[in-house]
Short mmCIF file of N, CA and C and ligand atoms in Angstrom, two decimals:
data_model
loop_
_atom_site.label_atom_id
_atom_site.label_comp_id
_atom_site.label_asym_id
_atom_site.label_seq_id
_atom_site.Cartn_x
_atom_site.Cartn_y
_atom_site.Cartn_z
N MET A 181 -70.26 -6.90 94.11
CA MET A 181 -70.18 -7.84 93.25
C MET A 181 -71.69 -7.71 92.51
N LYS A 182 -71.96 -7.80 91.33
CA LYS A 182 -73.14 -7.60 90.82
C LYS A 182 -73.52 -8.80 89.69
N GLU A 183 -74.56 -9.36 89.98
CA GLU A 183 -74.88 -10.58 89.03
C GLU A 183 -75.53 -10.42 87.61
N VAL A 184 -75.08 -10.79 86.45
CA VAL A 184 -75.41 -10.49 85.24
C VAL A 184 -76.33 -11.52 84.49
N LYS A 185 -77.59 -11.33 84.16
CA LYS A 185 -78.14 -12.82 83.76
C LYS A 185 -78.33 -12.57 82.37
N ILE A 186 -78.02 -13.75 81.62
CA ILE A 186 -77.88 -13.80 80.16
C ILE A 186 -79.15 -14.62 79.68
N GLU A 187 -80.17 -14.20 79.08
CA GLU A 187 -81.30 -14.99 78.57
C GLU A 187 -81.35 -15.08 77.11
N THR A 188 -81.69 -16.42 76.43
CA THR A 188 -81.86 -16.76 75.23
C THR A 188 -83.23 -17.05 74.89
N THR A 189 -83.83 -16.60 73.76
CA THR A 189 -85.34 -16.85 73.68
C THR A 189 -84.96 -17.80 72.16
N LEU A 190 -85.59 -19.07 72.23
CA LEU A 190 -85.58 -19.66 70.88
C LEU A 190 -87.27 -20.08 70.62
N GLN A 191 -87.55 -20.38 69.24
CA GLN A 191 -88.76 -20.48 68.72
C GLN A 191 -88.87 -22.07 68.58
N VAL A 192 -89.77 -22.92 68.93
CA VAL A 192 -89.85 -24.27 68.60
C VAL A 192 -90.99 -24.59 67.67
N TYR A 193 -90.72 -25.18 66.45
CA TYR A 193 -91.80 -25.57 65.60
C TYR A 193 -91.84 -27.04 65.81
N ASP A 194 -93.39 -27.50 65.61
CA ASP A 194 -93.59 -28.90 65.88
C ASP A 194 -92.87 -29.73 64.82
N SER A 195 -92.86 -29.54 63.83
CA SER A 195 -92.15 -30.21 62.38
C SER A 195 -91.74 -29.30 61.38
N ILE A 196 -91.07 -29.81 60.56
CA ILE A 196 -90.62 -29.14 59.14
C ILE A 196 -91.86 -28.56 58.54
N SER A 197 -92.92 -29.19 58.72
CA SER A 197 -94.10 -28.71 57.91
C SER A 197 -94.75 -27.42 58.39
N ASN A 198 -94.32 -27.05 59.70
CA ASN A 198 -94.98 -26.02 60.46
C ASN A 198 -93.92 -24.72 60.07
N LEU A 199 -92.76 -25.06 59.30
CA LEU A 199 -91.80 -23.70 59.18
C LEU A 199 -92.50 -22.95 57.96
N PRO A 200 -91.86 -21.62 57.76
CA PRO A 200 -92.42 -20.97 56.76
C PRO A 200 -91.77 -21.70 55.27
N GLU A 201 -92.45 -21.64 54.30
CA GLU A 201 -91.77 -22.12 53.01
C GLU A 201 -90.69 -22.00 52.53
N ASP A 202 -90.05 -20.92 52.78
CA ASP A 202 -88.72 -20.87 52.24
C ASP A 202 -87.66 -21.63 53.03
N VAL A 203 -88.05 -21.73 54.58
CA VAL A 203 -87.27 -22.26 55.42
C VAL A 203 -87.38 -23.98 55.11
N GLN A 204 -88.72 -24.45 55.04
CA GLN A 204 -88.95 -25.80 54.44
C GLN A 204 -87.85 -26.30 53.43
N GLN A 205 -87.84 -25.13 52.34
CA GLN A 205 -87.10 -25.73 51.03
C GLN A 205 -85.59 -25.69 51.41
N LEU A 206 -85.34 -24.86 52.46
CA LEU A 206 -83.65 -24.74 52.96
C LEU A 206 -83.57 -26.01 53.59
N MET A 207 -84.35 -26.33 54.38
CA MET A 207 -84.28 -27.50 55.56
C MET A 207 -83.91 -28.58 54.52
N ASN A 208 -84.85 -28.62 53.35
CA ASN A 208 -84.91 -29.79 52.41
C ASN A 208 -83.39 -30.10 51.57
N SER A 209 -82.90 -28.73 51.55
CA SER A 209 -81.41 -28.96 51.13
C SER A 209 -80.63 -29.35 52.06
N ALA A 210 -80.73 -29.03 53.33
CA ALA A 210 -79.77 -29.51 54.27
C ALA A 210 -79.94 -30.97 54.60
N ILE A 211 -81.06 -31.45 54.24
CA ILE A 211 -81.29 -32.88 54.28
C ILE A 211 -80.69 -33.45 53.33
N GLU A 212 -80.77 -33.12 52.10
CA GLU A 212 -79.99 -33.47 50.98
C GLU A 212 -78.37 -33.50 50.95
N ALA A 213 -77.97 -32.50 51.66
CA ALA A 213 -76.69 -32.43 52.03
C ALA A 213 -76.37 -33.54 53.03
N ARG A 214 -76.85 -33.68 53.98
CA ARG A 214 -76.72 -34.75 54.95
C ARG A 214 -76.70 -36.12 54.33
N ASN A 215 -77.02 -36.16 53.43
CA ASN A 215 -76.95 -37.68 52.84
C ASN A 215 -75.67 -37.69 51.93
N ASN A 216 -74.78 -36.74 51.99
CA ASN A 216 -73.47 -36.71 51.56
C ASN A 216 -72.58 -36.73 52.71
N ALA A 217 -73.04 -36.51 53.91
CA ALA A 217 -71.79 -36.47 54.83
C ALA A 217 -70.83 -37.72 54.66
N TYR A 218 -69.48 -37.53 54.93
CA TYR A 218 -68.64 -38.32 55.10
C TYR A 218 -68.14 -38.89 56.47
N SER A 219 -68.74 -39.64 57.02
CA SER A 219 -68.51 -39.91 58.35
C SER A 219 -68.36 -41.06 58.86
N PRO A 220 -67.56 -41.90 58.21
CA PRO A 220 -67.11 -43.30 58.61
C PRO A 220 -66.72 -43.71 60.12
N TYR A 221 -66.21 -42.73 60.70
CA TYR A 221 -65.90 -42.80 61.93
C TYR A 221 -66.72 -42.63 63.00
N SER A 222 -67.55 -41.34 63.01
CA SER A 222 -68.38 -41.07 64.13
C SER A 222 -69.88 -41.51 63.81
N LYS A 223 -69.95 -41.85 62.39
CA LYS A 223 -71.30 -42.46 62.21
C LYS A 223 -72.40 -41.36 62.31
N PHE A 224 -72.04 -40.28 62.32
CA PHE A 224 -73.04 -39.02 62.95
C PHE A 224 -73.06 -38.20 61.31
N ASP A 225 -74.31 -38.02 60.90
CA ASP A 225 -74.29 -37.32 59.70
C ASP A 225 -74.96 -36.02 59.79
N VAL A 226 -74.37 -35.00 59.04
CA VAL A 226 -74.90 -33.37 59.72
C VAL A 226 -75.00 -32.73 58.33
N GLY A 227 -76.08 -32.01 57.85
CA GLY A 227 -76.21 -31.34 56.75
C GLY A 227 -76.94 -29.69 57.33
N ALA A 228 -76.00 -29.05 56.23
CA ALA A 228 -76.23 -27.64 56.55
C ALA A 228 -76.57 -27.07 55.26
N ALA A 229 -77.41 -25.92 55.43
CA ALA A 229 -77.63 -25.33 53.84
C ALA A 229 -77.96 -23.92 54.42
N ILE A 230 -77.25 -22.89 53.59
CA ILE A 230 -77.40 -21.57 53.85
C ILE A 230 -78.08 -20.59 52.79
N LEU A 231 -79.13 -19.92 53.18
CA LEU A 231 -79.66 -18.86 52.11
C LEU A 231 -78.58 -17.68 52.03
N LEU A 232 -78.49 -17.27 50.69
CA LEU A 232 -77.85 -16.01 50.58
C LEU A 232 -78.79 -14.94 50.42
N ASP A 233 -78.32 -13.57 50.25
CA ASP A 233 -79.50 -12.56 49.71
C ASP A 233 -79.33 -12.45 48.34
N ASN A 234 -78.58 -13.33 47.58
CA ASN A 234 -78.71 -13.30 46.10
C ASN A 234 -79.29 -14.42 45.77
N GLY A 235 -79.97 -15.27 46.56
CA GLY A 235 -81.07 -16.35 46.32
C GLY A 235 -80.15 -17.57 46.27
N LYS A 236 -78.81 -17.65 46.26
CA LYS A 236 -78.20 -18.85 46.44
C LYS A 236 -78.49 -19.44 47.50
N VAL A 237 -78.37 -21.09 47.55
CA VAL A 237 -78.18 -21.76 48.56
C VAL A 237 -77.25 -22.43 48.53
N ILE A 238 -76.07 -22.71 49.43
CA ILE A 238 -75.01 -23.12 49.60
C ILE A 238 -75.30 -24.17 50.75
N SER A 239 -74.88 -25.26 50.35
CA SER A 239 -74.98 -26.50 51.20
C SER A 239 -73.44 -27.36 51.69
N GLY A 240 -73.57 -27.80 52.43
CA GLY A 240 -72.49 -28.71 53.20
C GLY A 240 -72.78 -29.70 54.02
N SER A 241 -71.95 -30.70 54.32
CA SER A 241 -72.17 -31.90 55.02
C SER A 241 -70.53 -32.15 55.82
N ASN A 242 -70.73 -32.72 57.02
CA ASN A 242 -69.36 -32.76 57.65
C ASN A 242 -68.49 -33.91 56.94
N GLN A 243 -67.40 -33.71 57.01
CA GLN A 243 -66.33 -34.40 55.89
C GLN A 243 -65.15 -34.91 57.05
N GLU A 244 -65.24 -36.21 57.37
CA GLU A 244 -64.12 -36.48 58.38
C GLU A 244 -63.21 -37.23 57.76
N ASN A 245 -61.97 -37.29 58.66
CA ASN A 245 -60.69 -37.88 58.18
C ASN A 245 -59.99 -38.84 59.15
N ALA A 246 -59.28 -39.82 58.53
CA ALA A 246 -58.58 -40.86 59.54
C ALA A 246 -57.73 -39.94 60.57
N SER A 247 -57.17 -38.97 60.13
CA SER A 247 -56.49 -38.28 61.03
C SER A 247 -57.71 -37.18 61.94
N TYR A 248 -58.39 -37.50 62.97
CA TYR A 248 -59.72 -37.07 63.39
C TYR A 248 -59.79 -35.43 63.25
N PRO A 249 -58.78 -34.82 63.77
CA PRO A 249 -58.99 -33.40 64.01
C PRO A 249 -59.10 -32.65 62.50
N SER A 250 -58.44 -33.17 61.52
CA SER A 250 -58.58 -32.88 60.06
C SER A 250 -60.14 -32.76 59.42
N GLY A 251 -60.91 -33.36 60.00
CA GLY A 251 -62.44 -33.28 59.70
C GLY A 251 -62.70 -31.97 60.00
N LEU A 252 -64.15 -31.92 59.28
CA LEU A 252 -64.75 -30.72 59.23
C LEU A 252 -66.07 -30.57 59.44
N CYS A 253 -66.79 -29.93 60.30
CA CYS A 253 -68.24 -30.05 60.64
C CYS A 253 -68.92 -29.38 59.24
N ALA A 254 -70.25 -29.94 59.34
CA ALA A 254 -70.95 -29.54 58.09
C ALA A 254 -71.31 -27.93 57.98
N GLU A 255 -71.25 -27.51 59.19
CA GLU A 255 -71.63 -25.84 59.01
C GLU A 255 -70.52 -25.01 58.62
N ARG A 256 -69.36 -25.41 59.08
CA ARG A 256 -68.21 -24.82 58.53
C ARG A 256 -67.83 -24.93 56.98
N THR A 257 -67.86 -26.28 56.50
CA THR A 257 -67.94 -26.88 55.18
C THR A 257 -68.70 -25.57 54.48
N ALA A 258 -69.92 -25.29 55.07
CA ALA A 258 -70.77 -24.64 53.95
C ALA A 258 -70.75 -23.16 54.28
N ILE A 259 -70.40 -22.69 55.24
CA ILE A 259 -70.09 -21.25 55.42
C ILE A 259 -68.71 -20.88 55.01
N TYR A 260 -67.99 -21.68 54.90
CA TYR A 260 -66.43 -21.34 54.33
C TYR A 260 -66.34 -21.15 52.72
N TYR A 261 -67.60 -22.02 52.19
CA TYR A 261 -67.67 -22.10 50.76
C TYR A 261 -68.53 -21.11 50.42
N ALA A 262 -69.56 -20.65 51.33
CA ALA A 262 -70.35 -19.41 51.04
C ALA A 262 -69.43 -18.20 50.86
N GLY A 263 -68.38 -18.05 51.96
CA GLY A 263 -67.94 -16.93 52.16
C GLY A 263 -66.45 -16.79 50.89
N ALA A 264 -65.95 -18.11 50.75
CA ALA A 264 -65.27 -18.11 49.81
C ALA A 264 -65.65 -17.70 48.22
N THR A 265 -66.93 -18.11 48.03
CA THR A 265 -67.35 -17.95 46.47
C THR A 265 -68.15 -16.67 46.33
N TYR A 266 -68.93 -16.34 47.41
CA TYR A 266 -69.63 -15.00 47.21
C TYR A 266 -69.33 -14.29 48.51
N PRO A 267 -68.24 -13.59 48.41
CA PRO A 267 -67.78 -12.83 49.47
C PRO A 267 -68.47 -11.59 49.75
N LYS A 268 -69.16 -11.17 48.77
CA LYS A 268 -70.07 -9.75 49.08
C LYS A 268 -71.66 -10.37 49.26
N ALA A 269 -72.02 -11.35 49.48
CA ALA A 269 -73.24 -11.83 49.92
C ALA A 269 -73.71 -11.96 51.11
N LYS A 270 -74.86 -11.42 51.70
CA LYS A 270 -75.10 -11.52 53.12
C LYS A 270 -75.88 -12.96 53.33
N MET A 271 -75.45 -13.55 54.40
CA MET A 271 -76.05 -14.98 54.84
C MET A 271 -77.45 -14.53 55.54
N LEU A 272 -78.46 -15.02 55.17
CA LEU A 272 -79.71 -14.85 55.74
C LEU A 272 -80.17 -15.69 56.68
N LYS A 273 -80.18 -17.00 56.33
CA LYS A 273 -80.66 -18.26 57.17
C LYS A 273 -79.98 -19.40 56.82
N MET A 274 -79.79 -20.17 57.96
CA MET A 274 -78.92 -21.42 57.78
C MET A 274 -79.85 -22.60 58.30
N ALA A 275 -80.02 -23.77 57.69
CA ALA A 275 -80.83 -24.90 58.07
C ALA A 275 -79.64 -25.84 58.59
N LEU A 276 -80.02 -26.83 59.45
CA LEU A 276 -79.30 -28.00 60.01
C LEU A 276 -80.02 -29.07 60.13
N THR A 277 -79.32 -30.07 60.15
CA THR A 277 -79.97 -31.30 60.39
C THR A 277 -79.18 -32.47 60.76
N ALA A 278 -79.32 -33.32 61.73
CA ALA A 278 -77.99 -34.32 62.04
C ALA A 278 -78.97 -35.58 62.27
N SER A 279 -78.25 -36.68 62.00
CA SER A 279 -78.53 -38.13 62.15
C SER A 279 -77.71 -39.29 62.58
N SER A 280 -77.78 -39.57 63.71
CA SER A 280 -76.82 -40.63 64.04
C SER A 280 -77.08 -42.12 63.44
N GLN A 281 -76.23 -42.82 62.75
CA GLN A 281 -76.26 -43.97 62.30
C GLN A 281 -76.58 -45.01 63.35
N ASN A 282 -76.50 -44.76 64.50
CA ASN A 282 -76.55 -45.79 65.90
C ASN A 282 -78.01 -45.55 66.41
N GLN A 283 -78.44 -44.42 66.32
CA GLN A 283 -79.86 -44.44 66.96
C GLN A 283 -80.87 -43.22 66.05
N GLN A 284 -81.83 -43.38 66.39
CA GLN A 284 -82.68 -42.21 66.01
C GLN A 284 -82.57 -40.81 66.35
N THR A 285 -81.98 -39.91 65.70
CA THR A 285 -81.87 -38.50 66.27
C THR A 285 -83.14 -37.73 66.22
N LEU A 286 -84.06 -37.92 67.34
CA LEU A 286 -85.14 -37.08 67.28
C LEU A 286 -85.27 -35.75 67.85
N LYS A 287 -83.91 -35.57 68.67
CA LYS A 287 -83.96 -33.95 69.27
C LYS A 287 -83.37 -33.49 68.41
N PRO A 288 -83.69 -32.05 68.28
CA PRO A 288 -82.96 -31.10 67.59
C PRO A 288 -81.57 -30.49 67.86
N ILE A 289 -80.74 -30.83 67.00
CA ILE A 289 -79.16 -30.86 67.18
C ILE A 289 -78.37 -29.35 66.93
N PRO A 290 -78.08 -28.59 67.95
CA PRO A 290 -77.56 -27.26 67.90
C PRO A 290 -76.16 -27.33 67.29
N PRO A 291 -75.70 -26.30 66.44
CA PRO A 291 -74.29 -26.31 66.07
C PRO A 291 -73.31 -26.52 67.22
N CYS A 292 -72.07 -27.01 66.87
CA CYS A 292 -71.25 -27.24 67.98
C CYS A 292 -70.66 -25.63 68.50
N GLY A 293 -69.93 -25.46 69.35
CA GLY A 293 -69.14 -24.35 69.77
C GLY A 293 -68.28 -23.79 68.83
N ALA A 294 -67.60 -24.63 68.07
CA ALA A 294 -66.50 -24.20 67.19
C ALA A 294 -67.25 -23.48 65.90
N CYS A 295 -68.29 -24.13 65.41
CA CYS A 295 -69.22 -23.90 64.57
C CYS A 295 -69.85 -22.53 64.73
N ARG A 296 -70.24 -22.24 66.10
CA ARG A 296 -70.98 -20.88 66.57
C ARG A 296 -69.90 -19.89 66.33
N GLN A 297 -68.64 -20.09 66.76
CA GLN A 297 -67.66 -19.22 66.60
C GLN A 297 -67.32 -18.67 65.07
N ALA A 298 -67.46 -19.95 64.41
CA ALA A 298 -67.24 -19.37 62.87
C ALA A 298 -68.40 -18.82 62.09
N ILE A 299 -69.58 -19.12 62.72
CA ILE A 299 -70.72 -18.19 62.01
C ILE A 299 -70.76 -17.05 62.42
N ALA A 300 -70.43 -16.90 64.00
CA ALA A 300 -70.27 -15.54 64.41
C ALA A 300 -69.77 -14.41 63.70
N GLU A 301 -68.12 -15.28 63.07
CA GLU A 301 -67.52 -14.19 62.45
C GLU A 301 -68.39 -13.58 61.25
N TYR A 302 -69.10 -14.26 60.54
CA TYR A 302 -69.87 -13.68 59.22
C TYR A 302 -70.91 -12.86 59.67
N GLU A 303 -71.45 -13.19 60.82
CA GLU A 303 -72.71 -12.42 61.33
C GLU A 303 -72.12 -11.11 61.70
N ILE A 304 -70.93 -11.12 62.32
CA ILE A 304 -70.57 -9.78 62.78
C ILE A 304 -70.21 -8.92 61.45
N LYS A 305 -69.44 -9.41 60.44
CA LYS A 305 -68.91 -8.98 59.48
C LYS A 305 -69.96 -8.37 58.40
N GLN A 306 -70.87 -8.98 58.35
CA GLN A 306 -72.13 -8.59 57.65
C GLN A 306 -73.10 -7.55 58.19
N ASP A 307 -72.90 -7.55 59.70
CA ASP A 307 -73.81 -6.57 60.29
C ASP A 307 -75.31 -6.75 60.27
N ASN A 308 -75.55 -8.09 60.17
CA ASN A 308 -77.14 -8.68 59.83
C ASN A 308 -77.11 -9.95 60.51
N PRO A 309 -78.37 -10.36 61.23
CA PRO A 309 -78.41 -11.66 61.94
C PRO A 309 -78.60 -12.55 60.82
N ILE A 310 -77.90 -13.88 61.18
CA ILE A 310 -78.08 -15.17 60.49
C ILE A 310 -79.32 -15.73 61.22
N GLU A 311 -80.54 -16.10 60.81
CA GLU A 311 -81.44 -17.15 61.57
C GLU A 311 -80.79 -18.49 61.31
N ILE A 312 -80.85 -19.10 62.56
CA ILE A 312 -80.36 -20.55 62.29
C ILE A 312 -81.50 -21.47 62.64
N TYR A 313 -82.05 -22.63 62.17
CA TYR A 313 -82.95 -23.52 62.30
C TYR A 313 -82.33 -24.70 62.39
N PHE A 314 -82.51 -25.63 63.48
CA PHE A 314 -81.95 -27.09 63.43
C PHE A 314 -82.85 -27.99 63.90
N MET A 315 -82.45 -29.24 63.47
CA MET A 315 -83.45 -30.29 63.96
C MET A 315 -82.56 -31.64 63.72
N GLY A 316 -83.24 -32.68 64.25
CA GLY A 316 -82.55 -34.12 64.23
C GLY A 316 -82.99 -34.53 62.72
N VAL A 317 -83.73 -35.85 62.73
CA VAL A 317 -84.21 -36.32 61.41
C VAL A 317 -85.33 -36.06 60.85
N LYS A 318 -86.29 -35.98 62.24
CA LYS A 318 -87.78 -35.53 62.19
C LYS A 318 -88.19 -34.89 63.32
N GLY A 319 -89.16 -34.53 63.70
CA GLY A 319 -89.58 -33.85 64.92
C GLY A 319 -89.63 -32.16 64.67
N LYS A 320 -89.14 -31.79 66.12
CA LYS A 320 -89.13 -30.36 66.28
C LYS A 320 -88.08 -29.77 65.71
N VAL A 321 -88.49 -28.61 65.15
CA VAL A 321 -87.24 -27.55 64.62
C VAL A 321 -87.12 -26.52 65.50
N VAL A 322 -85.82 -26.26 66.00
CA VAL A 322 -85.72 -24.92 66.87
C VAL A 322 -85.05 -23.77 65.78
N LYS A 323 -85.69 -22.57 66.01
CA LYS A 323 -85.12 -21.77 65.42
C LYS A 323 -84.38 -20.50 66.43
N SER A 324 -83.39 -20.01 65.96
CA SER A 324 -82.74 -19.01 66.79
C SER A 324 -82.75 -17.79 65.73
N LYS A 325 -83.12 -16.59 66.54
CA LYS A 325 -83.32 -15.57 65.35
C LYS A 325 -81.77 -15.00 64.93
N SER A 326 -80.69 -15.15 65.70
CA SER A 326 -79.30 -14.78 65.42
C SER A 326 -78.38 -15.85 65.73
N LEU A 327 -77.27 -15.82 65.29
CA LEU A 327 -76.01 -16.60 65.96
C LEU A 327 -75.67 -16.23 67.14
N ALA A 328 -76.07 -14.69 67.45
CA ALA A 328 -75.35 -13.89 68.70
C ALA A 328 -76.30 -14.66 69.86
N ASN A 329 -77.60 -14.95 69.39
CA ASN A 329 -78.66 -15.39 70.44
C ASN A 329 -78.15 -16.81 70.94
N LEU A 330 -77.15 -17.43 70.15
CA LEU A 330 -76.75 -18.78 70.31
C LEU A 330 -75.47 -18.58 71.21
N LEU A 331 -74.61 -17.76 71.20
CA LEU A 331 -73.28 -17.49 71.42
C LEU A 331 -73.13 -16.37 72.19
N PRO A 332 -73.81 -15.94 73.51
CA PRO A 332 -73.27 -14.76 74.25
C PRO A 332 -72.00 -14.50 74.61
N LEU A 333 -71.49 -13.51 74.80
CA LEU A 333 -70.12 -13.11 75.22
C LEU A 333 -69.13 -13.80 74.10
N VAL A 334 -69.60 -13.68 72.91
CA VAL A 334 -68.71 -14.15 71.84
C VAL A 334 -67.14 -13.45 72.05
N PHE A 335 -66.11 -13.91 71.14
CA PHE A 335 -64.96 -13.54 71.23
C PHE A 335 -64.99 -12.94 69.60
N GLU A 336 -64.73 -11.56 69.61
CA GLU A 336 -64.79 -10.96 68.38
C GLU A 336 -63.37 -10.18 67.93
N SER A 337 -63.45 -9.66 66.76
CA SER A 337 -62.04 -9.01 66.45
C SER A 337 -61.95 -7.62 66.84
N SER A 338 -62.94 -6.86 67.40
CA SER A 338 -62.65 -5.64 67.79
C SER A 338 -61.47 -5.79 69.16
N VAL A 339 -61.29 -6.65 69.74
CA VAL A 339 -60.36 -6.63 70.92
C VAL A 339 -58.99 -7.06 70.35
N LEU A 340 -58.74 -7.23 69.02
CA LEU A 340 -57.52 -7.62 68.66
C LEU A 340 -56.55 -6.34 68.51
N1 THU B 505 -70.51 -32.19 63.60
C1 THU B 505 -71.02 -31.42 62.62
O1 THU B 505 -70.93 -31.47 61.43
N2 THU B 505 -71.63 -30.43 63.37
C2 THU B 505 -71.60 -29.93 64.55
O2 THU B 505 -72.08 -28.79 64.93
C3 THU B 505 -71.28 -30.99 65.39
C4 THU B 505 -70.59 -31.97 64.81
C5 THU B 505 -69.60 -33.51 63.19
C6 THU B 505 -68.45 -33.50 63.30
C7 THU B 505 -68.27 -34.97 63.22
O3 THU B 505 -67.85 -35.40 61.89
C8 THU B 505 -69.32 -35.40 63.69
O4 THU B 505 -70.42 -34.69 63.40
C9 THU B 505 -69.27 -36.09 65.04
O5 THU B 505 -68.90 -35.09 65.93
#
């Protein structure tokens, strides 16, 4: 038996104002998108914004449904729109912000497992890392240099 250790390194910024200018702008787009969340059931608002290599910013928010599983997370709302609209563009950076209507969301909220899997598909397809930045409503912002860094042991199409 041999043990395998998997390590992840993240960068933590104290606040949005410490981010590079272009990422601050991207995070502001995510905050704007978060205000469009449709979350009457969970009361948890999430916004996502993706910067493409053609300069476009695609944003999305979580959209819930009375049939709960029919709803979709902000990340997938945005990434599927980006993939469907600009299939040839590379996704460079993604900014995420989440805010509960029940409590102040001060800790950075990472993408859920299903969204990591969905983002991984595009990162593998484009063969270029997607930087992920995530935060709550204010305070610390966490950066991951790629999606792979957040999802070791990814399931991918080469095994099909
Ligand atoms: N949600 C997202 O939009 N992204 C995530 O990564 C985690 C969860 C949404 C789904 C649902 O509308 C609400 O947050 C509560 O789970």
